C-alpha cells in the first residue's frame, strides 16, 4: 500500500480512491468503494485495465518481455531448473533444498496412479473424441473419486488435492492419448522422473521395454516448465472464479481446462502447427501474411500476438532453441521449422506486426517440437493443461488462503429492454 490517492469526479461527486503498489509493476487504483460512493461501475470487458486480485506468484512485464516465477526469470529456470523444482517453487514460494525437492518428488510420484474405476470412465468416450474433451470430463470426475480431499477450508485437504492433481495429470493425459489410438493404458512407473514417466505412459506399450531418451525427456520437462504458470490469464482467472464460490479443486481445474482449450489461449499451439502445415512452403507465406492483415478476413497468425507481451515472448526464445536440440537428439528435420523461421522473419519486418507489437508467443514453436517427439496435434493443448495445472493449483491455493477472499461477481452495463409487461401467447 502507498499513501497515494487517485481522485475522480463521477456521478456529480469527486471522490478519492486509495492507490496500492506492488513490489514491481503498475500501481492499482482501488475502486472497491466506487459504487457505494458514486452509484457507478467501471467498464472493462476483457479486463484490459483491471487487476482482479493480488498475487505473489508470477510477474510479467509485457513491454520488456520479462516473466518471473517468484522472482526468478523464466530463462534461468528453463536452463537450470526442472519442472518438479519449479512446481515446488510456485506452490511454496521458495526454491527447495535437495531434501525438500526429493521429498516433494516422492510425494508427487506416490500419487501418480488413478483409481482403477476411471479406466471404465474413459471407455464411455468415443475413440475419436478430442483428448481435451476427455480431459475436461475425467478431471471434473476426480471429485467423485477423491472426496477425502475436497474440504477446501482444510489446508491439509488442499495440499493433498493439489499434489493429486499435479501427479495424476500426466496419467490422465497419457490415457487420453492411449484411448484415442486404441492401445492399452500403461501404468505409471515410479522409477522414472515425472516427465520420463509421462513419456513412457504415452509412447510405451506392454509388449516392449520403453527407453526414455534423455534429450527428449529434458526438452519435454523444459516445455512443461515454460508452461507452468502465467499469472492471471484466461484459464487461471477461470480457476480463480470457479474456486471463489467454494467449488472443489478438481471442479475448478476442469473449468480451467475448458477455458484453456480455446484457440485464442492454449488451443493456439494446435492451431499454429495446423496453420504451418497449411502454409507448407516459404513461398506461400506472403499470402497468409496478407490474409492476417486483411480486416475482412478472420484469419490470424496463430502463435503470434499476446494480450500482455508487446515484445518477444521470453518463452518463445527458449522454445526456438529447444527445437534445434530435439532435432539433433532425434536426428530429424522438419521443413515446417524453416517455414516458421521465415514466417517470423517476414512478419517481424512488416509494419502491421511492428505497429501492433505482435511477436511470436510460446505456441509458435512448441508444436514443431511436440510433433517431432511424436505427439499428434490434438495432444498439444493437453500437454499445456498438464503443465499449467501446477500454476492453476498454486493460484487457487493462494486465493483460498486469503482471509479477505470473496466470491467473484462482475457487474455489467445492461443494454436490454427495460421493464415491460408480459404479453399472453394469444396476443402475440
Ligand atoms: N494475427 C493478426 N493480427 C493480430 C493477431 C494475429 N495473431 N493478434 C492480434 N492481431 C491484431 C488484431 O486484429 C487487432 O487489430 P486492430 O487493433 O486493428 O483491431 C490488434 O492486433 C490487437 O488484437 P486484439 O485481439 O485486440 O488483442 P488481444 O490482446 O485481445 O488478443 C490474442 C491477444 C493472443 C488473443 C491475439 O493476439 C490472438 O488471437 N493471437 C493468435 C492466437 C494465439 O497465438 N494465442 C496464444 C496466446 S499465448 C498462449 C497463452 O497464453 O494461451
CSV table of C-alpha atoms and ligand atoms in Angstrom, one decimal:
chain,number,residue,atom,x,y,z
A,1,UNK,CA,0.0,0.0,0.0
A,2,UNK,CA,1.2,3.6,-0.6
A,3,UNK,CA,-0.2,6.8,0.7
A,4,UNK,CA,-1.1,7.9,-2.9
A,5,UNK,CA,-4.6,8.6,-3.8
A,6,UNK,CA,-6.4,8.9,-7.1
A,7,UNK,CA,-9.3,11.3,-7.4
A,8,UNK,CA,-12.1,11.1,-9.8
A,9,UNK,CA,-15.3,13.0,-10.5
A,10,UNK,CA,-18.2,10.8,-11.3
A,11,UNK,CA,-21.9,10.9,-10.8
A,12,UNK,CA,-21.6,14.5,-9.8
A,13,UNK,CA,-19.2,13.7,-6.9
A,14,UNK,CA,-15.4,14.0,-6.5
A,15,UNK,CA,-14.1,11.1,-4.6
A,16,UNK,CA,-10.6,9.9,-3.6
A,17,UNK,CA,-9.6,6.3,-4.0
A,18,UNK,CA,-6.5,4.6,-2.5
A,19,UNK,CA,-3.7,3.6,-4.8
A,20,UNK,CA,-1.8,0.4,-4.0
A,21,UNK,CA,1.7,-0.5,-5.1
A,22,UNK,CA,3.0,-4.0,-5.6
A,23,UNK,CA,6.7,-4.9,-5.4
A,24,UNK,CA,7.0,-4.2,-9.2
A,25,UNK,CA,4.6,-3.4,-11.9
A,26,UNK,CA,1.9,-0.7,-12.3
A,27,UNK,CA,0.2,0.7,-9.3
A,28,UNK,CA,-3.5,0.0,-9.0
A,29,UNK,CA,-6.4,2.3,-8.1
A,30,UNK,CA,-8.6,0.6,-5.5
A,31,UNK,CA,-12.1,1.2,-6.8
A,32,UNK,CA,-13.9,-1.1,-4.3
A,33,UNK,CA,-15.9,1.7,-2.8
A,34,UNK,CA,-16.7,3.4,-6.1
A,35,UNK,CA,-20.2,2.0,-6.5
A,36,UNK,CA,-21.1,2.8,-2.9
A,37,UNK,CA,-19.8,6.4,-3.2
A,38,UNK,CA,-20.9,7.3,-6.8
A,39,UNK,CA,-23.5,4.7,-7.9
A,40,UNK,CA,-21.4,3.9,-10.9
A,41,UNK,CA,-19.4,0.9,-12.0
A,42,UNK,CA,-16.2,0.7,-14.0
A,43,UNK,CA,-16.5,-0.9,-17.5
A,44,UNK,CA,-13.6,-3.1,-18.7
A,45,UNK,CA,-14.7,-6.0,-20.9
A,46,UNK,CA,-11.7,-8.4,-21.4
A,47,UNK,CA,-10.1,-6.9,-18.2
A,48,UNK,CA,-7.5,-4.9,-20.2
A,49,UNK,CA,-7.0,-2.5,-17.3
A,50,UNK,CA,-8.3,-4.4,-14.3
A,51,UNK,CA,-6.3,-6.2,-11.7
A,52,UNK,CA,-8.6,-8.9,-10.4
A,53,UNK,CA,-6.5,-10.0,-7.3
A,54,UNK,CA,-3.2,-9.5,-5.7
A,55,UNK,CA,-0.7,-12.3,-6.2
A,56,UNK,CA,2.9,-13.1,-5.2
A,57,UNK,CA,3.4,-16.0,-7.6
A,58,UNK,CA,4.2,-14.8,-11.2
A,59,UNK,CA,5.1,-11.4,-12.7
A,60,UNK,CA,5.1,-10.4,-16.3
A,61,UNK,CA,6.4,-7.2,-17.8
A,62,UNK,CA,4.9,-7.4,-21.3
A,63,UNK,CA,6.7,-4.4,-22.7
A,64,UNK,CA,10.1,-5.7,-21.7
A,65,UNK,CA,9.4,-9.4,-22.4
A,66,UNK,CA,10.0,-10.4,-18.8
A,67,UNK,CA,8.4,-13.4,-17.0
A,68,UNK,CA,9.4,-14.1,-13.4
A,69,UNK,CA,8.2,-17.0,-11.2
A,70,UNK,CA,8.5,-16.0,-7.5
A,71,UNK,CA,11.1,-13.5,-8.8
A,72,UNK,CA,13.2,-16.0,-10.9
A,73,UNK,CA,13.4,-15.3,-14.6
A,74,UNK,CA,11.9,-18.0,-16.8
A,75,UNK,CA,15.1,-18.2,-18.9
A,76,UNK,CA,17.1,-19.2,-15.8
A,77,UNK,CA,14.5,-21.7,-14.7
A,78,UNK,CA,14.2,-23.2,-18.1
A,79,UNK,CA,18.0,-23.6,-18.3
A,80,UNK,CA,19.0,-24.7,-14.8
A,81,UNK,CA,15.8,-26.0,-13.1
A,82,UNK,CA,13.3,-28.8,-13.6
A,83,UNK,CA,9.5,-28.9,-13.7
A,84,UNK,CA,9.4,-30.6,-10.3
A,85,UNK,CA,11.6,-27.8,-8.8
A,86,UNK,CA,9.5,-25.1,-10.5
A,87,UNK,CA,6.3,-26.7,-9.2
A,88,UNK,CA,7.7,-26.6,-5.7
A,89,UNK,CA,8.7,-23.0,-6.2
A,90,UNK,CA,5.3,-22.0,-7.5
A,91,UNK,CA,3.4,-23.8,-4.7
A,92,UNK,CA,5.7,-22.8,-1.8
A,93,UNK,CA,7.3,-19.5,-2.8
A,94,UNK,CA,11.0,-20.6,-2.4
A,95,UNK,CA,13.3,-23.0,-4.3
A,96,UNK,CA,13.6,-26.3,-2.4
A,97,UNK,CA,16.7,-27.7,-0.7
A,98,UNK,CA,17.8,-31.0,-2.1
A,99,UNK,CA,15.9,-32.8,0.7
A,100,UNK,CA,12.8,-30.8,0.1
A,101,UNK,CA,12.9,-31.5,-3.6
A,102,UNK,CA,13.4,-35.2,-3.0
A,103,UNK,CA,10.5,-35.3,-0.6
A,104,UNK,CA,8.3,-33.3,-2.9
A,105,UNK,CA,9.1,-35.5,-5.9
A,106,UNK,CA,8.5,-38.6,-3.8
A,107,UNK,CA,5.1,-37.3,-2.7
A,108,UNK,CA,4.1,-36.5,-6.3
A,109,UNK,CA,5.3,-39.9,-7.5
A,110,UNK,CA,3.2,-41.6,-4.9
A,111,UNK,CA,0.0,-40.1,-6.3
A,112,UNK,CA,0.5,-40.9,-10.0
A,113,UNK,CA,-1.9,-43.8,-10.1
A,114,UNK,CA,-5.5,-43.3,-10.9
A,115,UNK,CA,-8.5,-45.1,-9.3
A,116,UNK,CA,-9.0,-48.2,-11.5
A,117,UNK,CA,-12.7,-47.4,-12.0
A,118,UNK,CA,-11.6,-44.3,-14.0
A,119,UNK,CA,-10.4,-46.6,-16.8
A,120,UNK,CA,-14.1,-47.6,-17.3
A,121,UNK,CA,-15.0,-43.9,-17.4
A,122,UNK,CA,-12.6,-43.5,-20.4
A,123,UNK,CA,-14.4,-46.3,-22.2
A,124,UNK,CA,-17.6,-44.2,-22.3
A,125,UNK,CA,-16.0,-41.8,-24.7
A,126,UNK,CA,-15.9,-42.2,-28.5
A,127,UNK,CA,-12.5,-43.2,-29.7
A,128,UNK,CA,-12.3,-40.1,-31.9
A,129,UNK,CA,-13.1,-37.8,-29.0
A,130,UNK,CA,-10.8,-34.8,-28.8
A,131,UNK,CA,-8.4,-35.5,-25.9
A,132,UNK,CA,-9.3,-32.1,-24.4
A,133,UNK,CA,-12.9,-33.2,-24.2
A,134,UNK,CA,-11.8,-36.3,-22.3
A,135,UNK,CA,-9.6,-34.2,-20.0
A,136,UNK,CA,-12.5,-31.9,-19.1
A,137,UNK,CA,-14.6,-34.9,-18.3
A,138,UNK,CA,-12.1,-37.0,-16.4
A,139,UNK,CA,-10.6,-34.2,-14.3
A,140,UNK,CA,-14.1,-33.0,-13.4
A,141,UNK,CA,-14.9,-36.6,-12.4
A,142,UNK,CA,-11.9,-36.8,-10.0
A,143,UNK,CA,-14.0,-35.2,-7.2
A,144,UNK,CA,-16.3,-38.2,-7.4
A,145,UNK,CA,-13.3,-40.5,-6.7
A,146,UNK,CA,-11.2,-38.5,-4.2
A,147,UNK,CA,-13.8,-37.0,-1.8
A,148,UNK,CA,-11.5,-37.3,1.1
A,149,UNK,CA,-9.6,-34.2,-0.1
A,150,UNK,CA,-12.3,-31.8,-1.1
A,151,UNK,CA,-12.8,-29.8,2.1
A,152,UNK,CA,-11.3,-26.5,0.9
A,153,UNK,CA,-11.3,-25.0,4.3
A,154,UNK,CA,-8.8,-27.6,5.5
A,155,UNK,CA,-5.2,-26.8,4.4
A,156,UNK,CA,-4.2,-30.5,4.5
A,157,UNK,CA,-7.0,-31.4,2.1
A,158,UNK,CA,-5.9,-28.5,-0.1
A,159,UNK,CA,-2.4,-29.8,-0.1
A,160,UNK,CA,-3.4,-33.4,-0.8
A,161,UNK,CA,-5.7,-32.5,-3.7
A,162,UNK,CA,-3.0,-30.2,-5.1
A,163,UNK,CA,-0.5,-33.0,-5.1
A,164,UNK,CA,-3.0,-35.4,-6.5
A,165,UNK,CA,-3.9,-33.1,-9.4
A,166,UNK,CA,-0.2,-32.4,-10.3
A,167,UNK,CA,0.6,-36.1,-10.0
A,168,UNK,CA,-2.4,-37.6,-11.8
A,169,UNK,CA,-2.4,-35.2,-14.8
A,170,UNK,CA,0.3,-37.0,-16.8
A,171,UNK,CA,-1.5,-40.3,-16.2
A,172,UNK,CA,-4.8,-38.8,-17.3
A,173,UNK,CA,-3.3,-37.1,-20.3
A,174,UNK,CA,-1.4,-40.3,-21.4
A,175,UNK,CA,-4.6,-42.4,-21.0
A,176,UNK,CA,-6.5,-39.9,-23.2
A,177,UNK,CA,-3.9,-40.5,-25.9
A,178,UNK,CA,-3.8,-44.3,-25.5
A,179,UNK,CA,-7.6,-44.4,-25.7
A,180,UNK,CA,-7.6,-42.4,-29.0
A,181,UNK,CA,-5.0,-44.8,-30.6
A,182,UNK,CA,-6.6,-48.0,-29.3
A,183,UNK,CA,-3.6,-49.1,-27.2
A,184,UNK,CA,-3.8,-50.4,-23.7
A,185,UNK,CA,-3.3,-47.9,-20.9
A,186,UNK,CA,0.2,-48.0,-19.4
A,187,UNK,CA,0.5,-47.8,-15.6
A,188,UNK,CA,2.9,-45.2,-14.1
A,189,UNK,CA,6.4,-46.4,-13.4
A,190,UNK,CA,7.7,-44.8,-10.2
A,191,UNK,CA,11.3,-45.4,-11.0
A,192,UNK,CA,11.1,-42.7,-13.6
A,193,UNK,CA,11.1,-38.9,-13.4
A,194,UNK,CA,7.8,-37.1,-13.6
A,195,UNK,CA,8.4,-36.3,-17.3
A,196,UNK,CA,10.1,-39.7,-18.1
A,197,UNK,CA,7.1,-41.4,-16.6
A,198,UNK,CA,4.7,-39.4,-18.8
A,199,UNK,CA,6.7,-40.2,-21.9
A,200,UNK,CA,6.6,-43.9,-21.0
A,201,UNK,CA,2.8,-43.9,-20.3
A,202,UNK,CA,2.3,-42.1,-23.6
A,203,UNK,CA,4.6,-43.9,-26.0
A,204,UNK,CA,5.3,-47.2,-24.2
A,205,UNK,CA,3.5,-50.4,-25.0
A,206,UNK,CA,3.3,-53.5,-22.7
A,207,UNK,CA,4.9,-55.6,-25.5
A,208,UNK,CA,8.2,-53.8,-25.4
A,209,UNK,CA,10.7,-52.2,-23.0
A,210,UNK,CA,10.4,-48.4,-23.2
A,211,UNK,CA,13.7,-46.5,-23.1
A,212,UNK,CA,13.3,-42.8,-22.2
A,213,UNK,CA,15.6,-40.7,-24.5
A,214,UNK,CA,17.3,-38.3,-22.0
A,215,UNK,CA,17.4,-35.4,-24.5
A,216,UNK,CA,13.7,-35.8,-25.2
A,217,UNK,CA,12.9,-36.1,-21.5
A,218,UNK,CA,14.9,-32.9,-20.9
A,219,UNK,CA,13.1,-31.0,-23.7
A,220,UNK,CA,9.7,-32.2,-22.6
A,221,UNK,CA,10.5,-31.2,-19.0
A,222,UNK,CA,11.5,-27.7,-20.2
A,223,UNK,CA,8.3,-27.4,-22.2
A,224,UNK,CA,6.4,-28.2,-19.0
A,225,UNK,CA,8.5,-25.6,-17.1
A,226,UNK,CA,7.7,-22.9,-19.8
A,227,UNK,CA,4.0,-23.5,-19.4
A,228,UNK,CA,3.9,-23.9,-15.6
A,229,UNK,CA,2.2,-20.5,-14.8
A,230,UNK,CA,1.4,-17.2,-16.5
A,231,UNK,CA,-0.3,-15.0,-13.9
A,232,UNK,CA,-3.9,-14.0,-14.4
A,233,UNK,CA,-4.5,-15.4,-17.9
A,234,UNK,CA,-8.0,-16.6,-19.0
A,235,UNK,CA,-7.8,-20.1,-17.7
A,236,UNK,CA,-6.2,-19.1,-14.4
A,237,UNK,CA,-8.8,-16.4,-13.9
A,238,UNK,CA,-11.4,-19.1,-14.7
A,239,UNK,CA,-10.0,-21.4,-12.0
A,240,UNK,CA,-10.0,-18.5,-9.5
A,241,UNK,CA,-13.5,-17.5,-10.4
A,242,UNK,CA,-14.8,-21.1,-10.1
A,243,UNK,CA,-12.9,-21.5,-6.8
A,244,UNK,CA,-14.2,-18.3,-5.4
A,245,UNK,CA,-17.6,-19.9,-5.0
A,246,UNK,CA,-16.1,-22.6,-2.8
A,247,UNK,CA,-16.2,-25.3,-5.6
A,248,UNK,CA,-13.8,-28.2,-5.0
A,249,UNK,CA,-10.3,-28.1,-6.6
A,250,UNK,CA,-11.0,-30.9,-9.2
A,251,UNK,CA,-14.0,-29.0,-10.5
A,252,UNK,CA,-12.1,-25.7,-10.6
A,253,UNK,CA,-9.2,-27.3,-12.6
A,254,UNK,CA,-11.7,-28.9,-15.0
A,255,UNK,CA,-13.1,-25.4,-15.6
A,256,UNK,CA,-9.5,-24.1,-16.3
A,257,UNK,CA,-9.0,-26.9,-18.8
A,258,UNK,CA,-12.2,-26.0,-20.6
A,259,UNK,CA,-11.1,-22.4,-20.9
A,260,UNK,CA,-7.6,-23.3,-22.0
A,261,UNK,CA,-9.0,-25.3,-24.9
A,262,UNK,CA,-9.9,-22.2,-27.0
A,263,UNK,CA,-7.7,-21.3,-29.9
A,264,UNK,CA,-7.0,-17.8,-28.5
A,265,UNK,CA,-5.5,-19.4,-25.5
A,266,UNK,CA,-4.0,-22.9,-25.1
A,267,UNK,CA,-5.6,-24.2,-28.3
A,268,UNK,CA,-3.2,-21.9,-30.2
A,269,UNK,CA,-0.4,-24.5,-30.2
A,270,UNK,CA,-2.6,-26.9,-32.2
A,271,UNK,CA,-3.9,-24.1,-34.4
A,272,UNK,CA,-0.3,-22.8,-35.0
A,273,UNK,CA,1.0,-26.2,-36.3
A,274,UNK,CA,-2.1,-26.7,-38.4
A,275,UNK,CA,-1.5,-23.2,-39.9
A,276,UNK,CA,2.1,-24.0,-40.6
A,277,UNK,CA,1.1,-27.2,-42.3
A,278,UNK,CA,-1.5,-25.3,-44.4
A,279,UNK,CA,1.1,-22.7,-45.4
A,280,UNK,CA,3.5,-25.5,-46.2
A,281,UNK,CA,6.4,-23.9,-48.1
A,282,UNK,CA,8.0,-20.4,-47.6
A,283,UNK,CA,6.8,-19.2,-51.0
A,284,UNK,CA,3.2,-19.3,-49.7
A,285,UNK,CA,3.9,-17.2,-46.5
A,286,UNK,CA,3.2,-13.8,-48.0
A,287,UNK,CA,-0.4,-14.9,-49.0
A,288,UNK,CA,-1.0,-15.7,-45.3
A,289,UNK,CA,0.6,-12.5,-44.0
A,290,UNK,CA,-1.7,-10.6,-46.3
A,291,UNK,CA,-4.7,-12.5,-45.0
A,292,UNK,CA,-3.7,-11.8,-41.4
A,293,UNK,CA,-3.6,-8.1,-42.2
A,294,UNK,CA,-6.9,-8.1,-44.0
A,295,UNK,CA,-9.7,-6.7,-41.7
A,296,UNK,CA,-12.3,-8.6,-43.7
A,297,UNK,CA,-10.6,-11.9,-43.2
A,298,UNK,CA,-11.0,-13.5,-39.8
A,299,UNK,CA,-7.6,-15.3,-40.3
A,300,UNK,CA,-4.9,-14.5,-37.7
A,301,UNK,CA,-1.3,-15.7,-37.5
A,302,UNK,CA,-1.6,-18.4,-34.8
A,303,UNK,CA,1.2,-18.3,-32.3
A,304,UNK,CA,1.5,-14.6,-32.8
A,305,UNK,CA,0.5,-11.7,-30.5
A,306,UNK,CA,-0.3,-11.6,-26.8
A,307,UNK,CA,-2.5,-9.6,-24.5
A,308,UNK,CA,0.4,-8.8,-22.2
A,309,UNK,CA,3.6,-9.3,-24.2
A,310,UNK,CA,4.2,-6.4,-26.5
A,311,UNK,CA,7.7,-7.7,-27.1
A,312,UNK,CA,9.2,-11.2,-27.8
A,313,UNK,CA,7.6,-13.7,-25.5
A,314,UNK,CA,10.6,-15.0,-23.5
A,315,UNK,CA,9.2,-18.5,-23.6
A,316,UNK,CA,9.2,-18.4,-27.4
A,317,UNK,CA,13.0,-17.7,-27.4
A,318,UNK,CA,13.6,-20.9,-25.3
A,319,UNK,CA,11.2,-22.9,-27.5
A,320,UNK,CA,13.1,-21.9,-30.6
A,321,UNK,CA,16.4,-23.2,-29.3
A,322,UNK,CA,14.7,-26.3,-27.9
A,323,UNK,CA,13.5,-27.2,-31.5
A,324,UNK,CA,17.2,-27.4,-32.6
A,325,UNK,CA,18.1,-29.6,-29.6
A,326,UNK,CA,15.3,-32.0,-30.2
A,327,UNK,CA,16.0,-32.3,-33.9
A,328,UNK,CA,19.7,-33.0,-33.1
A,329,UNK,CA,18.8,-35.6,-30.4
A,330,UNK,CA,16.3,-37.4,-32.7
A,331,UNK,CA,18.2,-36.8,-35.8
A,332,UNK,CA,15.2,-35.4,-37.6
A,333,UNK,CA,14.5,-32.3,-39.7
A,334,UNK,CA,11.1,-30.7,-40.3
A,335,UNK,CA,10.8,-28.4,-43.2
A,336,UNK,CA,8.0,-26.6,-41.2
A,337,UNK,CA,10.7,-25.2,-38.9
A,338,UNK,CA,12.2,-23.4,-41.9
A,339,UNK,CA,8.7,-22.1,-42.8
A,340,UNK,CA,8.2,-21.0,-39.2
A,341,UNK,CA,11.5,-19.1,-39.0
A,342,UNK,CA,10.8,-17.4,-42.4
A,343,UNK,CA,7.3,-16.5,-41.3
A,344,UNK,CA,8.6,-14.9,-38.2
A,345,UNK,CA,11.2,-13.0,-40.2
A,346,UNK,CA,8.7,-11.7,-42.7
A,347,UNK,CA,6.1,-10.8,-40.0
A,348,UNK,CA,8.6,-9.0,-37.8
A,349,UNK,CA,9.7,-6.9,-40.8
A,350,UNK,CA,6.2,-6.0,-41.7
A,351,UNK,CA,4.9,-2.6,-40.4
A,352,UNK,CA,1.5,-4.1,-39.5
A,353,UNK,CA,3.0,-6.5,-37.0
A,354,UNK,CA,5.6,-3.9,-35.8
A,355,UNK,CA,2.9,-1.3,-35.1
A,356,UNK,CA,0.6,-3.7,-33.3
A,357,UNK,CA,3.6,-5.1,-31.4
A,358,UNK,CA,2.8,-8.7,-32.5
A,359,UNK,CA,5.6,-11.2,-31.8
A,360,UNK,CA,5.8,-15.0,-31.7
A,361,UNK,CA,4.4,-16.3,-28.5
A,362,UNK,CA,5.0,-19.6,-26.6
A,363,UNK,CA,2.8,-21.5,-29.0
A,364,UNK,CA,4.6,-20.6,-32.2
A,365,UNK,CA,7.4,-23.1,-32.0
A,366,UNK,CA,6.1,-25.6,-29.4
A,367,UNK,CA,4.1,-27.6,-32.0
A,368,UNK,CA,7.1,-28.3,-34.1
A,369,UNK,CA,8.9,-29.8,-31.1
A,370,UNK,CA,5.9,-31.8,-29.9
A,371,UNK,CA,5.3,-33.1,-33.4
A,372,UNK,CA,9.0,-34.2,-33.7
A,373,UNK,CA,8.6,-36.1,-30.3
A,374,UNK,CA,5.6,-37.9,-31.8
A,375,UNK,CA,2.6,-36.2,-30.4
A,376,UNK,CA,-0.4,-35.7,-32.7
A,377,UNK,CA,-1.6,-32.1,-32.8
A,378,UNK,CA,-4.8,-32.9,-30.8
A,379,UNK,CA,-2.5,-33.6,-27.8
A,380,UNK,CA,-0.7,-30.3,-27.8
A,381,UNK,CA,-3.2,-28.4,-25.7
A,382,UNK,CA,-3.4,-31.4,-23.3
A,383,UNK,CA,0.3,-31.0,-22.6
A,384,UNK,CA,-0.3,-27.3,-21.9
A,385,UNK,CA,-3.0,-28.3,-19.5
A,386,UNK,CA,-0.8,-30.8,-17.8
A,387,UNK,CA,1.9,-28.3,-17.2
A,388,UNK,CA,-0.4,-25.4,-16.3
A,389,UNK,CA,-2.1,-27.5,-13.6
A,390,UNK,CA,0.6,-26.5,-11.1
A,391,UNK,CA,0.1,-22.8,-11.8
A,392,UNK,CA,-3.7,-23.2,-11.5
A,393,UNK,CA,-3.3,-25.1,-8.2
A,394,UNK,CA,-0.8,-22.5,-6.8
A,395,UNK,CA,-3.1,-19.6,-7.7
A,396,UNK,CA,-6.2,-21.4,-6.4
A,397,UNK,CA,-4.4,-22.1,-3.1
A,398,UNK,CA,-3.2,-18.5,-2.8
A,399,UNK,CA,-6.8,-17.3,-3.3
A,400,UNK,CA,-8.4,-19.7,-0.8
A,401,UNK,CA,-5.7,-18.9,1.8
A,402,UNK,CA,-6.5,-15.2,1.6
A,403,UNK,CA,-8.7,-14.3,4.5
A,404,UNK,CA,-10.3,-11.4,2.5
A,405,UNK,CA,-11.3,-13.7,-0.4
A,406,UNK,CA,-14.8,-13.1,-1.8
A,407,UNK,CA,-16.9,-14.7,-4.5
A,408,UNK,CA,-16.0,-13.2,-7.9
A,409,UNK,CA,-19.0,-11.5,-9.2
A,410,UNK,CA,-18.5,-8.9,-12.0
A,411,UNK,CA,-21.2,-6.3,-12.7
A,412,UNK,CA,-22.5,-5.3,-16.2
A,413,UNK,CA,-23.7,-2.4,-18.4
A,414,UNK,CA,-27.2,-3.6,-19.1
A,415,UNK,CA,-28.4,-2.9,-22.7
A,416,UNK,CA,-31.5,-5.0,-22.9
A,417,UNK,CA,-35.2,-3.9,-22.7
A,418,UNK,CA,-36.4,-2.0,-19.7
A,419,UNK,CA,-39.2,-3.4,-17.6
A,420,UNK,CA,-42.3,-4.3,-19.6
A,421,UNK,CA,-45.5,-6.3,-19.1
A,422,UNK,CA,-45.9,-10.0,-20.1
A,423,UNK,CA,-48.0,-10.4,-23.3
A,424,UNK,CA,-50.2,-13.5,-23.3
A,425,UNK,CA,-49.4,-16.0,-26.1
A,426,UNK,CA,-52.8,-15.4,-27.7
A,427,UNK,CA,-52.0,-11.8,-28.2
A,428,UNK,CA,-48.5,-12.2,-29.8
B,1,LIG,N1,-2.6,-12.0,-36.4
B,1,LIG,C1,-3.0,-10.9,-37.0
B,1,LIG,N2,-3.5,-9.8,-36.3
B,1,LIG,C2,-3.5,-9.9,-35.0
B,1,LIG,C3,-3.1,-11.0,-34.3
B,1,LIG,C4,-2.6,-12.1,-35.0
B,1,LIG,N3,-2.2,-13.2,-34.4
B,1,LIG,N4,-3.2,-10.8,-32.9
B,1,LIG,C5,-3.7,-9.6,-32.8
B,1,LIG,N5,-3.9,-9.0,-34.0
B,1,LIG,C6,-4.4,-7.6,-34.3
B,1,LIG,C7,-5.9,-7.6,-34.1
B,1,LIG,O1,-6.6,-7.8,-35.3
B,1,LIG,C8,-6.1,-6.2,-33.6
B,1,LIG,O2,-6.0,-5.3,-34.7
B,1,LIG,P1,-6.9,-3.9,-34.6
B,1,LIG,O3,-6.3,-3.1,-33.5
B,1,LIG,O4,-6.6,-3.3,-35.9
B,1,LIG,O5,-8.3,-4.3,-34.4
B,1,LIG,C9,-4.8,-5.9,-32.7
B,1,LIG,O6,-3.8,-6.8,-33.2
B,1,LIG,C10,-5.0,-6.2,-31.2
B,1,LIG,O7,-5.6,-7.5,-31.1
B,1,LIG,P2,-6.6,-7.9,-30.0
B,1,LIG,O8,-7.3,-9.2,-30.5
B,1,LIG,O9,-7.4,-6.8,-29.6
B,1,LIG,O10,-5.6,-8.3,-28.8
B,1,LIG,P3,-5.9,-9.2,-27.6
B,1,LIG,O11,-4.9,-8.7,-26.5
B,1,LIG,O12,-7.3,-9.1,-27.2
B,1,LIG,O13,-5.6,-10.6,-28.1
B,1,LIG,C11,-4.5,-12.7,-28.6
B,1,LIG,C12,-4.4,-11.4,-27.8
B,1,LIG,C13,-3.4,-13.6,-28.1
B,1,LIG,C14,-5.9,-13.4,-28.3
B,1,LIG,C15,-4.3,-12.4,-30.1
B,1,LIG,O14,-3.1,-11.8,-30.3
B,1,LIG,C16,-4.5,-13.7,-31.0
B,1,LIG,O15,-5.6,-14.0,-31.3
B,1,LIG,N6,-3.4,-14.4,-31.3
B,1,LIG,C17,-3.4,-15.6,-32.0
B,1,LIG,C18,-3.8,-16.7,-31.0
B,1,LIG,C19,-2.6,-17.1,-30.2
B,1,LIG,O16,-1.5,-17.3,-30.6
B,1,LIG,N7,-2.9,-17.3,-28.8
B,1,LIG,C20,-1.9,-17.8,-27.9
B,1,LIG,C21,-1.5,-16.7,-26.9
B,1,LIG,S1,-0.1,-17.2,-25.9
B,1,LIG,C22,-0.5,-18.7,-25.1
B,1,LIG,C23,-1.5,-18.4,-24.0
B,1,LIG,O17,-1.1,-17.7,-23.1
B,1,LIG,O18,-2.5,-19.0,-24.0
